[in-house]
Amino acid sequence: MAVLKRKSKQTYQALKKLAQKIPLVGSILSDREQLLRDCGFVPPGHFYSPIPSLAEIKQDEAKIFAAPSREILGIDLREQQQLELLQAFLPYYTELPFPAQPNSSTRYHFENESYSYADGILLYCMLRHLQPNRLIEVGSGFSSCVTLDTNELFLDQSVELTFIEPYPELLLSLMRESDQKKSRILPHRLQDVDVELFDSLECNDILFIDSTHVAKIHSDVNIVFFEILPRLKPGVYVHFHDIFFPFEYPKAWVYEGRAWNELYLLRAFLQYNSEFEIVLMNTFMEHFHTSFFAQHMPLCLKNRGGSIWIRRVMRDSV
């Protein structure tokens, strides 16, 4: 059988070389091989491809994007605790220092395309509430500006800041010259950073994640879930950006071809997970407690964002 397979392959290769000498056939074969190289093992939308079929999504659209239930199987959303945290944020909300448009008083402004009203407000509130000693940010930009401003205006520059950003041009353009001296900037991929760096995070410290949002071989998302989260100490808070309730991406994003999957990995991670708990999921709370935001934190409704905060659970010592 092995001999037959070897001879069959040799015959195929010989016929292929012969066909390539015929101009039209050779061109077709060349185009086919280039297409296979471009598309990989299977084309996008194939059932073996991680890129979904938009036709199948359209077919199941009513089910995929149905009105969300208040419960997610296997995950404790801790709704009452989230509401209590938001109530604790109200004094901070009244002291928001950020303008809508850029000005010289702050680095951050709300009207930006990447980290707008609700996300920025809740990060600011969380920083003031936790008063962390350290914050490590993976993926930097306008969120970094919230942190830098809050650290300067309300925390007496007490937070040690590390920014991991392989494309730091935006970050550097938003920072002041003094920020670069006071902060640590690592212009590297997360894959190239020693994960022991994250051992420095202690209780109430923050790991801020705004990744590529794609789990694939040796991606930053895989590094986060498989090498960083398991080593975090109890009491460390973790932020993920572009996470939406009920753990599904916005319909418009899906149809424009964003085949992100970090959100699904996070959902699986949180199911039946007694080591990590949800602290705040703004799109969940904004959906089911719209009146609270309208009354107490109305700016959050101008752009609802998409962030989730989780925490490694504190255990009583035996």
Steps between C-alpha positions, in 0.01 A plus 500: 500500500783740587666426165173574316457830684858601423458415130165685489662811647790476256257468208302803624816711527612396152160587348500829689840598356379406153178702539694804619675511163163561330448880533129511590507194727821617664346839575191337654713272717715793611192707591354205691817449703523873579136496612568205727800681651293814556199323648684235696363154565141602419339827385335742746150387593583131458393291799867433578588871488503721813361779280120466505269475202301824478227312312458260792500788747227670297301177502522475882498875570181501709645238732853643521395858567184434700411722796733393782386301799590627844689177571800332339521127567793411723598861579412698810449856375484632859245761399433637849871537573546682170221742589653565841835575336339748261338674795842525664625668181251787514719742701778449244261561212417847630871589482564383143778719357476398135375721215314381194759644262880526530640779713819573690368415845487121457647238272168319464181621337174312452449552127748242371437189294667237716427555870209735545250607765393195705832318472700809598268599784497155658878462472541837672255396774668162545842663538374737766312222676785247507796738531736232363874502551564362150324485167627304201327582174515271197388704201526875550350823370213712629447267795856582605402867504220428748750326725766770470251779573341321795838410644611863477182678608366269770760242605807720551693305235505203736419234238796332329404477133626256236375519142556206263433619146674368186382800298556788744466794258148596619593456865810716466306769314247521782748496787679799643876500513496455877278190464770313314740557787254389768352201315649184357431445131572159348470533119468124452244235421363332809651176364845655547447615859614288795178385669672525839433874469140427601612339825555855629125567511356483849152529653306797351753542219370504142581301188346692209452295182413651162636231273480400134179318604595188303589162647730313262835325516732699729277809497499756780151380596630147557787637707254690720273203567754220520808663650399821680156460660592174678800664671322812629480540876169516688343844497647608164245667271495432126339720235412374151391742230249435220299251704125524454197343667381231442853400396438569132650759267286782358311402187659779295848382594422143400365601159798721427719192536651527848562135579609568858461223755655619830153556643405133455820385668430732793147364534632144511766608750237646735261205488506308829817689593525539876841672480385814316187709549331771296536844655340719234366444148382834375288385204311257725428769758419764239247265341318395815554817706463771237296716737781498758746629243252753361450641849846474651761449224338630180826554312550123495199470270655728236729212406441180697837352417580139567715404798498233765686497830575174678700421812693203630309394807641556846503183711487491878823362638467164671 
